[in-house]
Coordinates of C-alpha atoms in Angstrom, one line a residue:
Chain A
M1 CA -70.3 -12.3 -41.8
T2 CA -67.2 -14.5 -41.9
A3 CA -63.6 -13.8 -41.0
P4 CA -61.4 -13.5 -44.1
S5 CA -58.1 -15.2 -44.4
I6 CA -54.9 -13.5 -43.3
I7 CA -52.0 -12.8 -45.5
V8 CA -48.7 -14.3 -44.3
S9 CA -45.4 -12.9 -45.3
E10 CA -43.6 -16.2 -46.0
T11 CA -40.0 -15.5 -45.6
P12 CA -37.9 -18.7 -45.7
L13 CA -37.8 -19.1 -42.0
V14 CA -41.5 -18.3 -41.5
L15 CA -42.4 -20.7 -44.3
Y16 CA -40.2 -23.4 -43.0
T17 CA -41.6 -23.1 -39.5
L18 CA -45.2 -23.0 -40.8
R19 CA -44.7 -26.2 -42.8
R20 CA -43.7 -28.1 -39.6
A21 CA -46.4 -26.5 -37.6
D22 CA -49.1 -27.5 -40.2
D23 CA -47.8 -31.1 -40.2
A24 CA -48.2 -31.2 -36.4
L25 CA -51.6 -29.6 -36.3
I26 CA -53.2 -31.5 -39.1
L27 CA -51.9 -34.9 -37.8
G28 CA -52.9 -33.9 -34.3
H29 CA -56.4 -33.0 -35.5
R30 CA -56.7 -36.3 -37.4
L31 CA -55.7 -38.3 -34.3
S32 CA -58.1 -36.3 -32.1
E33 CA -60.9 -37.5 -34.4
W34 CA -60.5 -40.9 -32.8
C35 CA -61.2 -39.7 -29.3
G36 CA -64.3 -41.7 -28.1
H37 CA -64.3 -44.0 -31.1
A38 CA -61.1 -46.1 -30.8
P39 CA -61.0 -49.9 -30.8
M40 CA -60.3 -50.0 -27.1
L41 CA -60.2 -47.5 -24.3
E42 CA -56.5 -47.7 -24.0
E43 CA -56.2 -46.5 -27.6
D44 CA -58.7 -43.7 -26.9
M45 CA -56.2 -42.6 -24.3
A46 CA -53.0 -43.2 -26.4
L47 CA -54.3 -41.5 -29.6
S48 CA -55.6 -38.5 -27.6
N49 CA -52.2 -38.3 -25.9
M50 CA -50.3 -38.3 -29.2
A51 CA -52.8 -35.7 -30.6
L52 CA -52.0 -33.5 -27.6
D53 CA -48.3 -33.8 -28.2
L54 CA -48.7 -32.8 -31.8
I55 CA -51.1 -29.9 -31.1
G56 CA -48.5 -28.8 -28.5
Q57 CA -45.8 -28.9 -31.0
A58 CA -48.0 -27.0 -33.5
R59 CA -48.6 -24.2 -30.9
E60 CA -45.0 -23.7 -30.3
L61 CA -44.1 -23.7 -33.9
Y62 CA -47.0 -21.3 -34.9
G63 CA -46.0 -19.0 -32.0
Y64 CA -42.4 -18.9 -33.3
A65 CA -43.5 -18.4 -36.9
A66 CA -45.7 -15.5 -35.8
K67 CA -42.8 -14.0 -33.8
V68 CA -40.4 -14.3 -36.7
E69 CA -43.0 -12.8 -39.1
G70 CA -43.6 -9.9 -36.8
R71 CA -46.9 -8.7 -38.3
G72 CA -49.2 -9.2 -35.3
N73 CA -50.4 -12.7 -36.2
D74 CA -50.5 -15.4 -33.5
E75 CA -51.0 -19.2 -33.2
D76 CA -54.8 -19.0 -33.7
K77 CA -54.7 -16.6 -36.7
L78 CA -52.2 -18.9 -38.3
A79 CA -54.2 -22.0 -37.6
Y80 CA -57.7 -20.7 -38.1
L81 CA -57.4 -18.0 -40.7
R82 CA -55.5 -19.5 -43.6
D83 CA -57.3 -21.3 -46.4
V84 CA -56.4 -24.6 -47.9
R85 CA -54.0 -23.1 -50.5
Q86 CA -52.1 -21.5 -47.7
Y87 CA -51.7 -24.7 -45.7
R88 CA -48.2 -26.1 -46.0
N89 CA -48.5 -29.6 -44.5
L90 CA -47.4 -32.9 -46.0
L91 CA -50.1 -34.8 -48.0
L92 CA -49.5 -37.8 -45.7
V93 CA -50.8 -36.2 -42.5
E94 CA -54.1 -35.0 -44.1
R95 CA -55.0 -38.5 -45.2
P96 CA -58.2 -39.5 -43.6
N97 CA -58.0 -41.9 -40.6
G98 CA -59.6 -44.8 -42.5
D99 CA -59.5 -47.9 -40.4
F100 CA -57.2 -48.4 -37.4
A101 CA -54.6 -50.0 -39.8
H102 CA -54.5 -46.8 -41.9
T103 CA -54.1 -44.6 -38.9
M104 CA -51.3 -46.8 -37.5
V105 CA -49.4 -47.0 -40.8
R106 CA -49.7 -43.2 -41.3
Q107 CA -48.3 -42.9 -37.7
L108 CA -45.5 -45.3 -38.5
F109 CA -44.5 -43.5 -41.7
Y110 CA -44.6 -40.0 -40.1
A111 CA -43.2 -40.8 -36.7
A112 CA -40.2 -42.7 -38.1
F113 CA -39.5 -39.6 -40.1
A114 CA -40.3 -37.1 -37.3
D115 CA -38.1 -38.9 -34.8
L116 CA -35.1 -38.7 -37.0
Y117 CA -35.9 -35.2 -38.1
W118 CA -36.3 -33.7 -34.7
R119 CA -33.2 -35.5 -33.4
G120 CA -31.3 -33.8 -36.2
M121 CA -32.9 -30.5 -35.5
M122 CA -31.7 -30.5 -31.9
G123 CA -28.4 -29.3 -33.5
S124 CA -30.1 -26.4 -35.3
T125 CA -28.3 -23.0 -35.1
D126 CA -31.7 -21.5 -34.4
A127 CA -32.1 -21.8 -30.6
T128 CA -35.9 -21.8 -30.6
L129 CA -36.1 -24.6 -33.2
A130 CA -33.5 -26.6 -31.4
A131 CA -35.5 -26.3 -28.1
I132 CA -38.7 -27.3 -29.8
A133 CA -36.8 -30.2 -31.4
A134 CA -35.6 -31.5 -28.1
K135 CA -39.1 -31.8 -26.7
S136 CA -40.6 -33.1 -30.0
E137 CA -38.0 -35.8 -30.4
K138 CA -38.9 -37.4 -27.1
E139 CA -42.6 -37.4 -28.1
S140 CA -41.9 -38.7 -31.6
A141 CA -39.8 -41.6 -30.2
Y142 CA -42.8 -42.7 -28.2
H143 CA -45.1 -42.3 -31.2
L144 CA -42.8 -44.4 -33.3
R145 CA -42.7 -47.2 -30.7
H146 CA -46.4 -47.2 -30.4
A147 CA -47.0 -47.3 -34.1
S148 CA -44.3 -49.9 -34.8
E149 CA -45.8 -52.2 -32.1
W150 CA -49.3 -51.9 -33.6
V151 CA -48.2 -52.4 -37.2
I152 CA -46.3 -55.6 -36.1
R153 CA -49.3 -56.8 -34.1
L154 CA -51.7 -56.2 -37.0
G155 CA -49.4 -57.5 -39.7
D156 CA -48.6 -60.7 -37.7
G157 CA -52.1 -61.0 -36.1
T158 CA -55.0 -62.5 -38.0
D159 CA -55.6 -62.9 -41.8
E160 CA -58.0 -60.0 -41.7
S161 CA -55.6 -57.6 -39.8
H162 CA -52.7 -58.6 -42.1
A163 CA -54.8 -57.8 -45.2
R164 CA -56.0 -54.5 -43.8
V165 CA -52.5 -53.3 -42.8
Q166 CA -51.0 -54.4 -46.1
V167 CA -53.7 -52.3 -47.9
A168 CA -52.8 -49.3 -45.7
V169 CA -49.1 -49.6 -46.5
D170 CA -49.9 -49.8 -50.3
D171 CA -52.3 -46.8 -50.0
L172 CA -50.0 -44.6 -48.1
W173 CA -46.7 -45.4 -49.6
A174 CA -46.9 -42.8 -52.3
Y175 CA -47.2 -40.0 -49.7
T176 CA -43.9 -40.8 -48.0
G177 CA -41.5 -39.3 -50.5
E178 CA -42.6 -35.8 -49.8
M179 CA -41.1 -35.9 -46.4
F180 CA -37.6 -36.0 -47.8
G181 CA -37.9 -33.1 -50.2
A182 CA -36.4 -29.6 -49.8
D183 CA -37.0 -26.7 -52.1
D184 CA -34.9 -23.7 -52.8
A185 CA -36.4 -21.8 -49.9
E186 CA -35.2 -24.5 -47.6
R187 CA -31.8 -24.9 -49.2
G188 CA -30.6 -21.6 -47.8
L189 CA -31.7 -22.5 -44.3
I190 CA -29.9 -25.9 -44.6
D191 CA -26.7 -24.2 -45.7
A192 CA -27.0 -21.8 -42.7
G193 CA -27.4 -24.8 -40.3
V194 CA -30.9 -23.6 -39.3
A195 CA -32.4 -26.7 -40.9
I196 CA -31.2 -30.2 -41.6
D197 CA -31.2 -31.8 -45.0
P198 CA -34.1 -34.2 -45.1
T199 CA -32.7 -36.2 -48.0
M200 CA -30.1 -37.5 -45.6
L201 CA -32.7 -39.1 -43.4
L202 CA -34.1 -41.3 -46.1
P203 CA -31.7 -44.3 -45.7
E204 CA -32.3 -44.6 -42.0
W205 CA -36.0 -44.1 -42.3
L206 CA -36.1 -46.9 -44.9
S207 CA -34.2 -49.1 -42.6
I208 CA -36.6 -48.5 -39.7
V209 CA -39.7 -49.0 -41.8
S210 CA -38.3 -52.1 -43.5
H211 CA -37.4 -53.6 -40.2
V212 CA -41.0 -53.1 -38.9
A213 CA -42.5 -54.4 -42.2
R214 CA -40.3 -57.5 -42.0
E215 CA -41.4 -58.2 -38.4
A216 CA -45.0 -57.5 -39.4
T217 CA -44.7 -59.9 -42.4
L218 CA -45.6 -57.0 -44.7
T219 CA -44.3 -56.1 -48.2
L220 CA -43.3 -52.6 -49.0
P221 CA -44.5 -51.5 -52.4
E222 CA -42.1 -51.5 -55.4
N223 CA -43.8 -48.4 -56.9
D224 CA -41.6 -45.4 -56.3
W225 CA -43.9 -42.8 -57.7
M226 CA -44.3 -40.2 -55.0
Q227 CA -47.1 -37.6 -54.7
Q228 CA -46.0 -34.0 -54.0
G229 CA -47.6 -30.7 -53.5
G230 CA -48.6 -30.2 -49.8
R231 CA -45.6 -28.0 -49.1
D232 CA -46.8 -25.6 -51.8
G233 CA -50.5 -25.7 -50.8
R234 CA -51.6 -28.2 -53.5
H235 CA -53.5 -30.6 -51.3
S236 CA -55.9 -33.5 -51.6
E237 CA -59.6 -32.8 -51.4
H238 CA -59.6 -34.0 -47.8
L239 CA -57.9 -31.0 -46.3
G240 CA -60.6 -28.5 -47.2
H241 CA -63.2 -30.6 -45.2
L242 CA -60.8 -30.8 -42.3
L243 CA -60.3 -27.1 -42.3
S244 CA -63.9 -26.2 -42.6
E245 CA -64.5 -28.1 -39.3
L246 CA -61.3 -26.9 -37.6
Q247 CA -61.9 -23.3 -38.5
Y248 CA -65.7 -23.1 -38.2
M249 CA -65.9 -21.0 -35.0
Q250 CA -63.1 -18.5 -35.9
R251 CA -64.6 -18.1 -39.4
S252 CA -68.2 -17.7 -38.1
F253 CA -67.5 -15.2 -35.3
P254 CA -64.9 -12.7 -36.6
G255 CA -62.8 -11.1 -33.9
A256 CA -64.4 -12.9 -30.9
T257 CA -62.2 -14.1 -28.0
W258 CA -62.8 -17.6 -26.8
Chain B
M1 CA -67.8 -38.0 -15.4
Y2 CA -70.1 -38.9 -12.6
T3 CA -72.5 -41.3 -11.0
Q4 CA -76.2 -40.9 -10.8
A5 CA -78.7 -42.1 -8.2
L6 CA -80.9 -44.3 -10.3
N7 CA -82.7 -45.8 -7.4
S8 CA -83.1 -49.3 -8.6
P9 CA -84.8 -51.3 -6.0
E10 CA -82.5 -53.4 -3.8
E11 CA -82.8 -57.2 -3.9
G12 CA -83.6 -58.7 -0.6
S13 CA -80.5 -60.1 0.9
L14 CA -80.1 -63.8 1.0
A15 CA -79.7 -65.7 4.2
E16 CA -76.1 -65.0 4.8
D17 CA -73.9 -65.9 7.6
A18 CA -75.4 -63.8 10.4
V19 CA -72.2 -63.5 12.4
R20 CA -70.1 -62.4 9.4
A21 CA -72.8 -60.0 8.4
S22 CA -72.9 -58.3 11.8
R23 CA -69.1 -58.2 11.9
F24 CA -69.2 -56.6 8.4
Q25 CA -71.7 -54.0 9.5
A26 CA -69.7 -53.3 12.6
R27 CA -66.7 -52.5 10.5
I28 CA -68.8 -50.2 8.3
D29 CA -70.1 -48.4 11.4
A30 CA -66.6 -48.0 12.6
E31 CA -65.8 -46.3 9.3
E32 CA -63.4 -49.0 8.3
R33 CA -62.8 -49.6 4.6
I34 CA -63.9 -52.8 3.0
E35 CA -61.2 -54.2 0.7
P36 CA -61.5 -56.7 -2.3
N37 CA -60.5 -59.8 -0.4
D38 CA -62.7 -59.1 2.7
W39 CA -65.9 -60.9 3.2
M40 CA -68.9 -58.9 2.1
P41 CA -72.6 -59.6 1.7
A42 CA -73.6 -60.6 -1.8
A43 CA -76.0 -57.7 -2.1
Y44 CA -73.3 -55.2 -1.1
R45 CA -71.1 -56.6 -3.9
K46 CA -74.0 -56.5 -6.4
T47 CA -74.9 -52.9 -5.4
L48 CA -71.3 -51.8 -5.8
V49 CA -70.8 -53.5 -9.2
R50 CA -73.9 -51.9 -10.5
Q51 CA -73.1 -48.4 -9.2
I52 CA -69.4 -48.5 -10.2
S53 CA -70.1 -49.8 -13.6
Q54 CA -72.9 -47.3 -14.2
H55 CA -70.4 -44.7 -13.2
A56 CA -67.8 -46.1 -15.6
H57 CA -70.3 -46.3 -18.5
S58 CA -71.2 -42.6 -17.8
E59 CA -67.6 -41.6 -18.1
I60 CA -67.2 -43.4 -21.4
V61 CA -70.6 -42.3 -23.0
G62 CA -69.8 -38.9 -21.6
M63 CA -66.9 -38.6 -23.9
L64 CA -69.3 -38.4 -26.9
P65 CA -71.1 -35.1 -26.3
E66 CA -67.9 -33.2 -25.5
G67 CA -65.9 -35.1 -28.1
N68 CA -68.4 -33.6 -30.5
W69 CA -66.5 -30.3 -30.2
I70 CA -62.9 -31.4 -30.2
T71 CA -62.5 -30.9 -33.9
R72 CA -64.3 -27.6 -33.8
A73 CA -62.9 -26.0 -30.6
P74 CA -62.5 -22.2 -31.2
S75 CA -58.8 -21.9 -30.4
L76 CA -55.8 -24.1 -30.1
R77 CA -55.6 -23.6 -26.3
R78 CA -59.3 -24.7 -26.0
K79 CA -58.8 -27.6 -28.4
A80 CA -55.9 -29.0 -26.3
A81 CA -57.8 -28.4 -23.0
L82 CA -61.0 -30.1 -24.3
L83 CA -59.1 -33.0 -25.7
A84 CA -57.2 -33.4 -22.4
K85 CA -60.5 -33.3 -20.5
V86 CA -62.2 -35.9 -22.6
Q87 CA -59.1 -38.0 -22.2
D88 CA -59.4 -37.6 -18.5
E89 CA -63.0 -38.9 -18.7
C90 CA -61.7 -42.0 -20.5
G91 CA -59.1 -42.5 -17.8
H92 CA -61.9 -42.3 -15.2
G93 CA -63.8 -44.9 -17.0
L94 CA -60.8 -47.3 -17.2
Y95 CA -60.1 -46.7 -13.5
L96 CA -63.7 -47.4 -12.5
Y97 CA -63.9 -50.6 -14.6
A98 CA -60.7 -51.7 -12.8
A99 CA -62.4 -50.9 -9.5
A100 CA -65.5 -53.0 -10.6
E101 CA -63.1 -55.8 -11.5
T102 CA -61.9 -56.0 -7.9
L103 CA -65.4 -57.2 -7.1
G104 CA -65.2 -60.1 -9.6
A105 CA -67.0 -58.5 -12.6
S106 CA -65.0 -58.4 -15.9
R107 CA -64.8 -55.2 -18.0
E108 CA -66.0 -57.2 -21.1
E109 CA -69.2 -58.3 -19.5
L110 CA -69.9 -54.9 -18.1
V111 CA -69.3 -53.2 -21.4
D112 CA -71.4 -55.8 -23.2
A113 CA -74.3 -55.1 -20.8
M114 CA -74.0 -51.4 -21.6
L115 CA -73.8 -52.0 -25.4
A116 CA -76.9 -54.3 -25.1
G117 CA -78.7 -51.4 -23.5
K118 CA -79.1 -53.4 -20.3
A119 CA -76.9 -51.2 -18.1
K120 CA -77.6 -47.6 -17.4
Y121 CA -75.4 -44.6 -17.7
S122 CA -76.1 -41.0 -16.6
S123 CA -79.2 -39.5 -18.3
I124 CA -77.4 -36.2 -18.8
F125 CA -75.3 -37.5 -21.7
N126 CA -78.5 -38.1 -23.8
Y127 CA -78.7 -34.4 -24.5
P128 CA -77.0 -32.9 -27.5
T129 CA -74.1 -30.3 -27.5
L130 CA -75.3 -27.8 -30.0
T131 CA -72.9 -24.9 -29.5
W132 CA -69.5 -24.2 -28.1
A133 CA -71.2 -22.7 -25.0
D134 CA -72.5 -26.2 -24.2
I135 CA -68.9 -27.2 -23.5
G136 CA -68.6 -24.4 -20.9
V137 CA -71.9 -25.4 -19.3
I138 CA -71.0 -29.1 -19.2
G139 CA -67.8 -28.2 -17.3
W140 CA -69.4 -25.8 -15.0
L141 CA -72.7 -27.5 -14.2
V142 CA -72.4 -31.2 -15.2
D143 CA -69.0 -31.6 -13.7
G144 CA -70.1 -29.4 -10.8
A145 CA -73.0 -31.7 -10.1
A146 CA -70.7 -34.7 -10.5
I147 CA -68.4 -33.3 -7.8
M148 CA -71.4 -32.8 -5.4
N149 CA -72.2 -36.5 -6.0
Q150 CA -68.7 -37.8 -5.8
I151 CA -67.1 -35.9 -2.9
P152 CA -69.1 -38.0 -0.4
L153 CA -68.1 -41.1 -2.4
C154 CA -64.4 -40.4 -1.4
R155 CA -65.6 -41.7 2.0
C156 CA -67.5 -44.6 0.5
S157 CA -67.0 -47.8 2.6
Y158 CA -65.5 -49.8 -0.4
G159 CA -61.8 -49.0 -0.5
P160 CA -61.0 -49.2 -4.2
Y161 CA -64.1 -47.1 -5.1
A162 CA -63.3 -44.5 -2.5
R163 CA -59.7 -44.2 -3.6
A164 CA -60.7 -43.9 -7.2
M165 CA -63.0 -41.1 -6.3
I166 CA -60.3 -39.1 -4.6
R167 CA -58.3 -38.9 -7.9
V168 CA -61.4 -38.5 -10.0
C169 CA -62.7 -35.6 -7.9
K170 CA -59.4 -33.7 -8.2
E171 CA -59.6 -33.9 -12.0
E172 CA -63.3 -33.0 -12.0
S173 CA -62.8 -29.9 -10.0
F174 CA -60.2 -28.8 -12.5
H175 CA -62.7 -29.5 -15.3
Q176 CA -65.3 -27.5 -13.4
R177 CA -63.1 -24.5 -13.1
Q178 CA -62.2 -24.8 -16.8
G179 CA -65.9 -24.9 -17.7
Y180 CA -66.6 -21.9 -15.6
E181 CA -63.7 -20.0 -17.2
I182 CA -65.2 -20.8 -20.7
M183 CA -68.5 -19.3 -19.4
L184 CA -66.8 -16.2 -18.0
T185 CA -65.0 -15.6 -21.4
L186 CA -68.3 -15.9 -23.2
C187 CA -70.2 -13.7 -20.8
R188 CA -67.5 -11.0 -21.1
G189 CA -67.4 -11.4 -24.9
T190 CA -69.8 -10.1 -27.6
A191 CA -73.6 -10.0 -27.3
E192 CA -73.7 -13.0 -29.5
Q193 CA -71.4 -15.0 -27.2
K194 CA -73.4 -14.0 -24.2
A195 CA -76.6 -15.1 -25.8
M196 CA -74.9 -18.4 -26.7
A197 CA -74.0 -18.8 -23.0
Q198 CA -77.6 -18.0 -21.8
D199 CA -79.1 -20.4 -24.4
A200 CA -76.8 -23.2 -23.2
L201 CA -77.7 -22.6 -19.6
N202 CA -81.4 -22.6 -20.5
R203 CA -81.1 -26.0 -22.2
W204 CA -78.9 -27.7 -19.6
W205 CA -80.3 -26.4 -16.3
W206 CA -83.2 -28.7 -15.7
P207 CA -81.4 -31.9 -17.0
V208 CA -78.5 -31.1 -14.7
L209 CA -80.9 -30.9 -11.7
M210 CA -82.3 -34.3 -12.7
M211 CA -78.7 -35.7 -12.4
F212 CA -79.2 -36.0 -8.6
G213 CA -82.1 -38.5 -9.2
P214 CA -85.7 -38.5 -8.1
P215 CA -86.9 -36.5 -5.1
D216 CA -86.6 -38.2 -1.8
Q217 CA -90.3 -38.6 -1.1
A218 CA -90.8 -40.4 -4.4
S219 CA -87.7 -42.6 -4.0
Q220 CA -88.4 -46.3 -3.8
H221 CA -84.7 -46.7 -2.7
S222 CA -84.2 -48.7 0.4
D223 CA -81.8 -47.3 3.0
T224 CA -79.3 -50.2 2.4
S225 CA -76.9 -48.0 0.6
T226 CA -77.0 -45.5 3.4
K227 CA -76.5 -48.2 6.0
W228 CA -73.5 -49.5 4.0
K229 CA -72.1 -46.0 3.7
I230 CA -72.1 -46.1 0.0
K231 CA -74.5 -43.2 -0.1
R232 CA -74.2 -40.5 2.6
F233 CA -76.6 -37.8 1.4
S234 CA -80.0 -38.0 -0.1
N235 CA -80.8 -36.9 -3.7
D236 CA -82.6 -33.7 -2.5
E237 CA -79.8 -32.8 -0.1
L238 CA -77.2 -33.0 -2.8
R239 CA -79.4 -31.1 -5.3
Q240 CA -80.0 -28.3 -2.8
K241 CA -76.3 -28.0 -2.1
F242 CA -75.6 -27.8 -5.8
I243 CA -78.2 -25.1 -6.4
D244 CA -77.0 -23.1 -3.4
A245 CA -73.5 -23.2 -4.8
T246 CA -74.5 -22.5 -8.4
V247 CA -77.0 -19.6 -8.2
P248 CA -74.3 -17.0 -7.0
Q249 CA -72.0 -18.3 -9.8
A250 CA -74.7 -17.6 -12.4
Q251 CA -75.3 -14.2 -10.9
Y252 CA -71.6 -13.4 -11.2
L253 CA -71.8 -14.4 -14.9
G254 CA -74.8 -12.2 -15.4
L255 CA -76.9 -15.1 -16.5
T256 CA -80.4 -15.9 -15.6
I257 CA -81.4 -19.3 -14.2
P258 CA -84.3 -20.5 -16.3
D259 CA -86.6 -21.0 -13.3
P260 CA -89.1 -18.2 -12.7
E261 CA -90.0 -19.7 -9.4
M262 CA -86.5 -19.7 -8.0
T263 CA -86.5 -17.9 -4.7
Q264 CA -84.2 -17.6 -1.7
D265 CA -85.7 -18.7 1.6
E266 CA -85.0 -17.3 5.0
Q267 CA -82.1 -19.7 5.7
G268 CA -80.5 -18.5 2.5
H269 CA -81.3 -21.6 0.4
W270 CA -82.3 -21.1 -3.2
R271 CA -85.6 -23.1 -3.7
H272 CA -86.3 -24.3 -7.2
G273 CA -89.6 -24.6 -9.0
P274 CA -91.1 -28.0 -10.1
I275 CA -88.9 -30.4 -12.0
D276 CA -90.4 -32.2 -14.9
W277 CA -89.9 -35.8 -13.7
N278 CA -91.7 -37.1 -16.7
E279 CA -88.9 -35.9 -18.9
F280 CA -86.4 -37.7 -16.6
K281 CA -88.4 -40.9 -16.8
Q282 CA -88.6 -40.7 -20.6
V283 CA -84.8 -40.1 -20.9
L284 CA -84.1 -43.1 -18.6
A285 CA -86.5 -45.2 -20.7
G286 CA -84.4 -44.5 -23.8
N287 CA -86.4 -41.6 -25.2
G288 CA -84.0 -38.8 -24.6
P289 CA -82.9 -36.7 -27.7
C290 CA -79.6 -38.7 -28.0
N291 CA -80.1 -42.1 -26.4
R292 CA -80.0 -43.9 -29.7
D293 CA -77.2 -41.9 -31.1
R294 CA -75.0 -42.5 -28.1
L295 CA -75.5 -46.2 -28.0
A296 CA -75.1 -46.4 -31.8
A297 CA -71.7 -44.6 -31.5
R298 CA -70.4 -46.8 -28.8
R299 CA -71.6 -49.9 -30.6
K300 CA -70.0 -48.8 -33.8
A301 CA -66.6 -48.1 -32.1
H302 CA -66.8 -51.5 -30.5
A303 CA -67.8 -53.4 -33.7
D304 CA -65.3 -51.5 -35.8
G305 CA -62.5 -52.3 -33.4
A306 CA -63.3 -56.0 -33.1
W307 CA -60.8 -57.0 -35.7
V308 CA -58.1 -54.9 -34.0
R309 CA -58.7 -56.6 -30.6
E310 CA -58.8 -60.0 -32.3
A311 CA -55.5 -59.3 -34.0
A312 CA -53.9 -58.2 -30.8
A313 CA -55.0 -61.3 -29.0
A314 CA -53.9 -63.5 -31.9
Y315 CA -50.5 -61.9 -32.0
A316 CA -50.0 -62.2 -28.2
E317 CA -50.8 -65.9 -28.5
K318 CA -48.4 -66.4 -31.4
R319 CA -45.6 -64.6 -29.6
A320 CA -46.1 -66.6 -26.4
R321 CA -46.0 -69.8 -28.5
R322 CA -42.8 -68.8 -30.2
Q323 CA -41.2 -67.9 -26.9
M324 CA -42.2 -71.3 -25.5
A325 CA -40.7 -73.0 -28.5
Q326 CA -37.5 -71.0 -28.2
A327 CA -37.2 -71.8 -24.5
A328 CA -37.7 -75.5 -25.3
E329 CA -34.8 -75.5 -27.8

């Protein structure tokens, strides 16, 4: 017997909150995969710490999404009982950890966005989202500093590290555009002041990332083709494997309390 | 996570300055703490480096069996708690390597010895975590046994180790309560969950008893560690304390200790049946179910991270050079 997926009534605010919750959970899960396997003990600590921040953000966001939906779902049902097509996270955060360079570049791209995003969301007319934003912004600021320092160190380190981090930048670049998109469902929330317009964040994000790349002696790709689909549940093949691991217990033992 | 009495034979002490040695022993007898810059016998230093580094290695290797369940934890709350716990273990490892460094050993050389298979870590981490209940049992029993071993170490004669143990013990007792709470939830859950809890107890019980080291009568250990107040209780004393504390906890959970010979004596102590010391010997010799996997995982992390550590060092050097050049302008 396995537990079936739940059906979520995705009103604009529920969907909007779920998308951010999924970003946080999936990236937190990815970072947690490093625990015990990082290049140095200090990074085992740091990556776990950031994973904990993100899982904490996800829990608050899922809790809020469940409350707004009002159909008896909770953080665990939302995390563990939706299938790959129901997940709403950015493609960027589900990218596999790869080597340490890939993980750090993914962190840089996401944290540079998240820091700006949460700072903007502190002014949301939705009091819960504004409160979550205030906490998340502090965390993202640290994540950004951590990732920037590493990308600079790796880029300006040895020939090998430079080559690896450049490959990571080239590989992950196409997944950055999705962060700045907003569909019709989100437009209404933006107009109501619940959400901020992510397209406005692009220039500053580009300036932060370019600055780090310059310091790191890296080149940002010219290719401006951007992959899309995560927000609508069209994911890469990687997410299904992540979910089968993440959801294994809840799926295998329906209804049990842990 | 914890230290283990491995009872390696002590080296005979070299001819040291007899006056300083007797002054040193007098300080120990007076319960004074020995600090890094104080004079100490070479054998005392060596014993401590070995014990503290084994303890540090155990914390780090101990991240692996529990880490095995981080990505599969059954709820977000459990996932966060487990991740935080494994992170604590890593912190203990770092803290302990730092304590060992106060004795003149470097973290690199200690880690290299572990990766080369020359240094020991606790035998318990060479057993696999097969189900979620194993995470409960590890918190409850493995951390429980660790606390029994480590509480006396808070009064160890070597200051940095004793102080490290105070902080470590606080976190371990939190882990132990957390593990017991996982067990309680399982035992109050479905029949399947309770069976999972009992199965985990069955597999971990005997290896946990072995964590305290060989029985006193078989111990080849000299009493130097006791004389130096590094070790304050014998293996059997600690094992007995642990069993007496644990049996009522198992009864409360409604679980059966997998020892048909377990009986309570007139003094109220729970007396265990024979322990299979051959199994312990085999695990220490490298033949436990996971010895090879654990070392391979640590070696892989170390090797995969080599280019990162090299890059960090190269960058630090470049930066220092640039700063010097700037200052010279």
